[in-house]
Amino acid sequence: MKKNISLALALLLSWGVFAQEKETLAEIETSLGTMVVKLYNDTPRHRDNFIRLAKEGHYDGTLFYRVIKEFMIQGGSSDSRNARPGQVLGYGKEVTIPAEFRPGHYHKKGALAAPRQPDNMNMDKDSDISQFYIVQGKKYTATELENYIKSINVPIKRKIQEKYYYPKKPLLDSLRAAHNVPEFKKVAGKVKEQINAEWKANTEKIEMSEQMRRDYVNYGGCPHLDGEYTVFGEVIAGFEVIDKIASLPTDKHDRPLTDVRITKVTILDE
């Protein structure tokens, strides 16, 4: 497997010479195999922070301490180094960095992202300074994905429609009863414009490109995390390691019964 990763990495590095803006690659060596991730340039705070911590050796010897099959594997917390068996982990240092949400980065399989405190403690969705997770997720059928999108978008659209339609409903009803078609169209058109404008500006709705849909159907992921946690990179080699770690038996706190250690994180192409 190491040979295959090295070959893939060599090809990626050679391609990087011709890329307009080369992305930093990092190798994550674990007790169950090696993954290579690329760090996105348009999430510079998270990229630079990950690079800094890797070079300082912060991740070396820490654990993947939270593992949930068909969801994600999480590690990088300083309290996981030399942890006792059964010890509850992942409290970190309560230091954060600002979120960097980008429309083109989403929770497909292999996405590298930053965990955070819940909204009631963290309204700005700031990321933990050192912990990270890698998505395994699950594959969706096209129908399942469409139903998921509708489950989020339909209630949002209905609420917006009610906001603008119901105040005008008595007037529209009276215009309809009076057969005043020109005025009815004018008022109804204004309502429609207001609904469309607020729908367009809404940031809670789900908008999926064709590429996102293909990834969630063909490879899997966790679309419900999109827009909630910063995705700052992705696995490009070693996907089988994600599956190995995610398949491990865990305790009631989702910690693997057999420790999965991060032996070293190396920045490769600087």
Coordinates of C-alpha atoms in Angstrom, one line a residue:
M1 CA 0.0 0.0 0.0
K2 CA 2.9 2.4 0.8
K3 CA 4.2 1.8 -2.7
N4 CA 0.9 2.7 -4.3
I5 CA 0.6 5.9 -2.2
S6 CA 4.1 6.9 -3.1
L7 CA 3.3 6.4 -6.9
A8 CA 0.1 8.4 -6.6
L9 CA 1.9 11.1 -4.6
A10 CA 4.6 11.4 -7.2
L11 CA 2.0 11.9 -10.0
L12 CA 0.2 14.5 -7.9
L13 CA 3.4 16.4 -7.1
S14 CA 4.5 16.4 -10.8
W15 CA 1.0 17.8 -11.7
G16 CA 1.4 20.4 -9.0
V17 CA 4.3 22.0 -11.0
F18 CA 1.8 23.0 -13.7
A19 CA -1.0 23.9 -11.3
Q20 CA -1.7 27.6 -11.0
E21 CA -1.7 27.4 -7.2
K22 CA -0.3 24.2 -5.8
E23 CA -2.0 22.8 -2.7
T24 CA -0.1 21.5 0.3
L25 CA -0.1 17.8 0.8
A26 CA 0.3 16.0 4.2
E27 CA 0.9 12.4 5.0
I28 CA -1.0 11.0 8.1
E29 CA 0.7 7.8 9.2
T30 CA -1.4 5.7 11.6
S31 CA -1.2 2.3 13.2
L32 CA -3.6 1.0 10.6
G33 CA -2.1 2.5 7.5
T34 CA -1.2 5.8 5.8
M35 CA -3.4 8.5 4.3
V36 CA -2.4 11.5 2.2
V37 CA -4.5 14.6 2.4
K38 CA -4.4 17.9 0.4
L39 CA -5.2 21.1 2.2
Y40 CA -7.3 23.7 0.4
N41 CA -5.8 27.1 -0.3
D42 CA -9.0 29.0 0.2
T43 CA -9.2 27.9 3.8
P44 CA -5.9 29.5 4.8
R45 CA -6.4 29.7 8.5
H46 CA -7.2 26.0 8.8
R47 CA -4.5 25.1 6.3
D48 CA -1.7 27.1 8.0
N49 CA -2.8 25.9 11.5
F50 CA -2.7 22.2 10.4
I51 CA 0.7 22.7 8.9
R52 CA 2.0 24.5 12.0
L53 CA 0.7 21.7 14.3
A54 CA 2.1 19.0 12.1
K55 CA 5.6 20.6 12.0
E56 CA 5.5 21.0 15.8
G57 CA 4.8 17.3 16.2
H58 CA 1.4 18.0 17.9
Y59 CA -0.4 15.1 16.2
D60 CA 2.4 12.5 16.6
G61 CA 1.3 10.0 19.2
T62 CA -2.3 11.2 19.4
L63 CA -5.3 8.9 18.8
F64 CA -8.4 8.6 16.6
Y65 CA -10.5 8.7 19.7
R66 CA -14.0 9.1 18.3
V67 CA -15.0 6.7 15.6
I68 CA -18.6 6.2 14.2
K69 CA -19.2 3.9 11.3
E70 CA -20.8 5.5 8.3
F71 CA -20.1 8.9 9.8
M72 CA -16.5 9.9 10.6
I73 CA -13.2 9.3 12.4
Q74 CA -12.0 12.1 14.7
G75 CA -8.6 12.7 16.2
G76 CA -5.9 15.2 17.0
S77 CA -6.8 16.1 20.6
S78 CA -3.8 16.6 22.9
D79 CA -5.5 14.8 25.8
S80 CA -5.4 11.6 23.7
R81 CA -1.7 11.2 23.9
N82 CA -0.8 8.5 26.5
A83 CA -4.5 8.2 27.4
R84 CA -5.6 5.5 29.7
P85 CA -7.8 2.7 28.4
G86 CA -11.4 3.8 28.5
Q87 CA -10.5 7.4 29.3
V88 CA -13.0 9.9 27.8
L89 CA -11.2 12.1 25.3
G90 CA -11.6 15.1 23.0
Y91 CA -11.9 18.0 25.4
G92 CA -8.9 19.8 23.7
K93 CA -7.8 23.2 25.0
E94 CA -11.0 25.2 24.2
V95 CA -9.0 27.4 21.8
T96 CA -10.7 28.1 18.4
I97 CA -10.1 29.6 15.0
P98 CA -12.7 31.4 12.9
A99 CA -14.8 29.3 10.5
E100 CA -14.0 29.2 6.8
F101 CA -17.1 28.0 5.0
R102 CA -16.7 27.6 1.2
P103 CA -19.5 26.5 -1.2
G104 CA -17.2 24.2 -3.1
H105 CA -16.1 22.2 0.0
Y106 CA -18.5 19.6 1.3
H107 CA -18.6 16.5 3.4
K108 CA -18.0 13.8 0.8
K109 CA -16.1 10.7 1.7
G110 CA -12.5 11.6 2.7
A111 CA -13.3 15.2 3.5
L112 CA -11.0 16.7 6.2
A113 CA -12.8 19.0 8.5
A114 CA -12.7 20.7 11.9
P115 CA -15.0 19.8 14.8
R116 CA -16.4 22.5 17.1
Q117 CA -18.5 23.3 20.1
P118 CA -22.4 23.3 19.6
D119 CA -24.2 26.3 18.4
N120 CA -25.5 27.2 21.9
M121 CA -21.9 27.7 23.0
N122 CA -20.5 28.8 19.6
M123 CA -22.8 30.9 17.5
D124 CA -20.1 31.7 15.0
K125 CA -19.3 28.0 14.4
D126 CA -15.6 28.6 15.2
S127 CA -13.4 25.5 14.8
D128 CA -11.4 23.7 17.5
I129 CA -7.7 24.7 17.1
S130 CA -6.2 21.2 16.8
Q131 CA -8.8 18.4 16.4
F132 CA -9.9 17.2 13.0
Y133 CA -12.2 14.6 11.5
I134 CA -12.2 12.6 8.3
V135 CA -15.6 11.7 6.8
Q136 CA -16.6 8.1 5.9
G137 CA -20.3 8.7 5.6
K138 CA -22.6 6.5 3.6
K139 CA -23.7 6.3 0.0
Y140 CA -27.1 7.7 -0.9
T141 CA -29.4 6.7 -3.7
A142 CA -30.5 9.6 -5.9
T143 CA -34.0 9.3 -4.4
E144 CA -32.7 9.4 -0.8
L145 CA -30.6 12.4 -1.6
E146 CA -33.5 14.2 -3.2
N147 CA -35.8 13.4 -0.3
Y148 CA -33.2 14.7 2.1
I149 CA -32.8 18.0 0.2
K150 CA -36.6 18.4 0.1
S151 CA -36.9 17.7 3.9
I152 CA -34.7 20.8 4.5
N153 CA -35.8 23.1 1.7
V154 CA -39.5 22.6 1.6
P155 CA -40.2 23.9 5.1
I156 CA -37.9 26.9 4.5
K157 CA -39.7 27.8 1.3
R158 CA -43.1 27.3 2.9
K159 CA -42.2 29.6 5.8
I160 CA -41.1 32.3 3.4
Q161 CA -44.3 31.9 1.3
E162 CA -46.5 32.2 4.4
K163 CA -44.6 35.3 5.4
Y164 CA -45.5 37.2 2.3
Y165 CA -48.7 35.5 1.1
Y166 CA -50.9 35.5 4.1
P167 CA -50.8 39.2 4.8
K168 CA -52.0 39.8 1.2
K169 CA -54.5 36.9 1.1
P170 CA -57.6 39.0 2.0
L171 CA -56.7 41.5 -0.8
L172 CA -56.0 38.8 -3.3
D173 CA -59.3 37.0 -2.5
S174 CA -61.3 40.2 -2.9
L175 CA -59.6 41.0 -6.2
R176 CA -60.3 37.5 -7.4
A177 CA -63.9 37.8 -6.4
A178 CA -64.2 41.1 -8.2
H179 CA -62.6 39.6 -11.3
N180 CA -60.0 42.4 -11.2
V181 CA -57.4 40.5 -13.1
P182 CA -54.9 43.3 -13.8
E183 CA -54.7 44.4 -10.1
F184 CA -54.7 40.7 -9.0
K185 CA -51.7 40.0 -11.2
K186 CA -49.9 43.1 -9.9
V187 CA -50.3 42.2 -6.3
A188 CA -49.6 38.5 -6.8
G189 CA -46.5 39.4 -8.9
K190 CA -45.1 41.6 -6.1
V191 CA -45.7 38.8 -3.6
K192 CA -43.9 36.3 -5.8
E193 CA -40.9 38.7 -6.2
Q194 CA -40.6 39.0 -2.5
I195 CA -40.7 35.3 -2.0
N196 CA -38.1 34.7 -4.7
A197 CA -35.8 37.4 -3.3
E198 CA -35.8 36.0 0.2
W199 CA -35.5 32.4 -1.0
K200 CA -32.4 33.4 -3.1
A201 CA -30.8 35.2 -0.1
N202 CA -31.6 32.4 2.4
T203 CA -28.4 30.7 3.7
E204 CA -30.1 27.7 5.4
K205 CA -31.4 26.0 2.2
I206 CA -29.5 23.3 0.5
E207 CA -28.0 23.8 -2.9
M208 CA -26.2 20.9 -4.4
S209 CA -24.2 20.9 -7.6
E210 CA -24.3 17.9 -10.0
Q211 CA -20.8 17.1 -8.8
M212 CA -21.9 17.0 -5.1
R213 CA -24.8 14.8 -6.0
R214 CA -22.6 12.4 -7.9
D215 CA -20.1 12.2 -5.0
Y216 CA -22.8 11.6 -2.4
V217 CA -24.3 8.9 -4.5
N218 CA -21.2 7.2 -5.9
Y219 CA -18.8 7.6 -2.9
G220 CA -20.9 8.6 0.1
G221 CA -20.6 11.3 2.7
C222 CA -22.5 13.3 5.3
P223 CA -24.4 16.1 3.6
H224 CA -26.2 17.1 6.8
L225 CA -22.8 18.5 8.0
D226 CA -22.4 20.9 5.1
G227 CA -22.4 24.5 6.2
E228 CA -22.0 23.5 9.8
Y229 CA -18.4 22.6 10.0
T230 CA -15.3 23.9 8.1
V231 CA -14.0 21.5 5.5
F232 CA -10.4 22.4 4.8
G233 CA -9.0 19.5 2.9
E234 CA -9.6 16.0 1.6
V235 CA -8.0 12.5 1.5
I236 CA -6.4 11.8 -1.9
A237 CA -4.8 8.4 -1.1
G238 CA -5.4 5.8 1.6
F239 CA -9.2 5.7 1.6
E240 CA -9.1 2.1 2.8
V241 CA -7.6 3.3 6.0
I242 CA -10.7 5.3 6.7
D243 CA -12.8 2.2 6.3
K244 CA -10.5 0.1 8.5
I245 CA -10.6 2.6 11.4
A246 CA -14.4 3.2 11.0
S247 CA -15.1 -0.5 11.2
L248 CA -13.5 -1.0 14.6
P249 CA -15.5 -1.9 17.7
T250 CA -16.0 1.0 20.1
D251 CA -17.1 1.7 23.6
K252 CA -20.1 3.8 24.7
H253 CA -18.1 7.0 24.1
D254 CA -17.3 5.9 20.5
R255 CA -13.6 5.3 21.4
P256 CA -12.1 2.3 19.6
L257 CA -11.5 -0.6 22.0
T258 CA -8.1 -1.0 20.3
D259 CA -6.2 2.3 20.1
V260 CA -5.6 3.8 16.6
R261 CA -2.5 5.9 17.0
I262 CA -1.4 8.7 14.7
T263 CA 2.3 7.9 14.5
K264 CA 3.3 11.0 12.5
V265 CA 1.9 13.8 10.3
T266 CA 4.4 15.0 7.7
I267 CA 4.0 18.0 5.4
L268 CA 5.2 16.7 2.0
D269 CA 5.5 19.4 -0.6
E270 CA 7.0 22.5 0.9

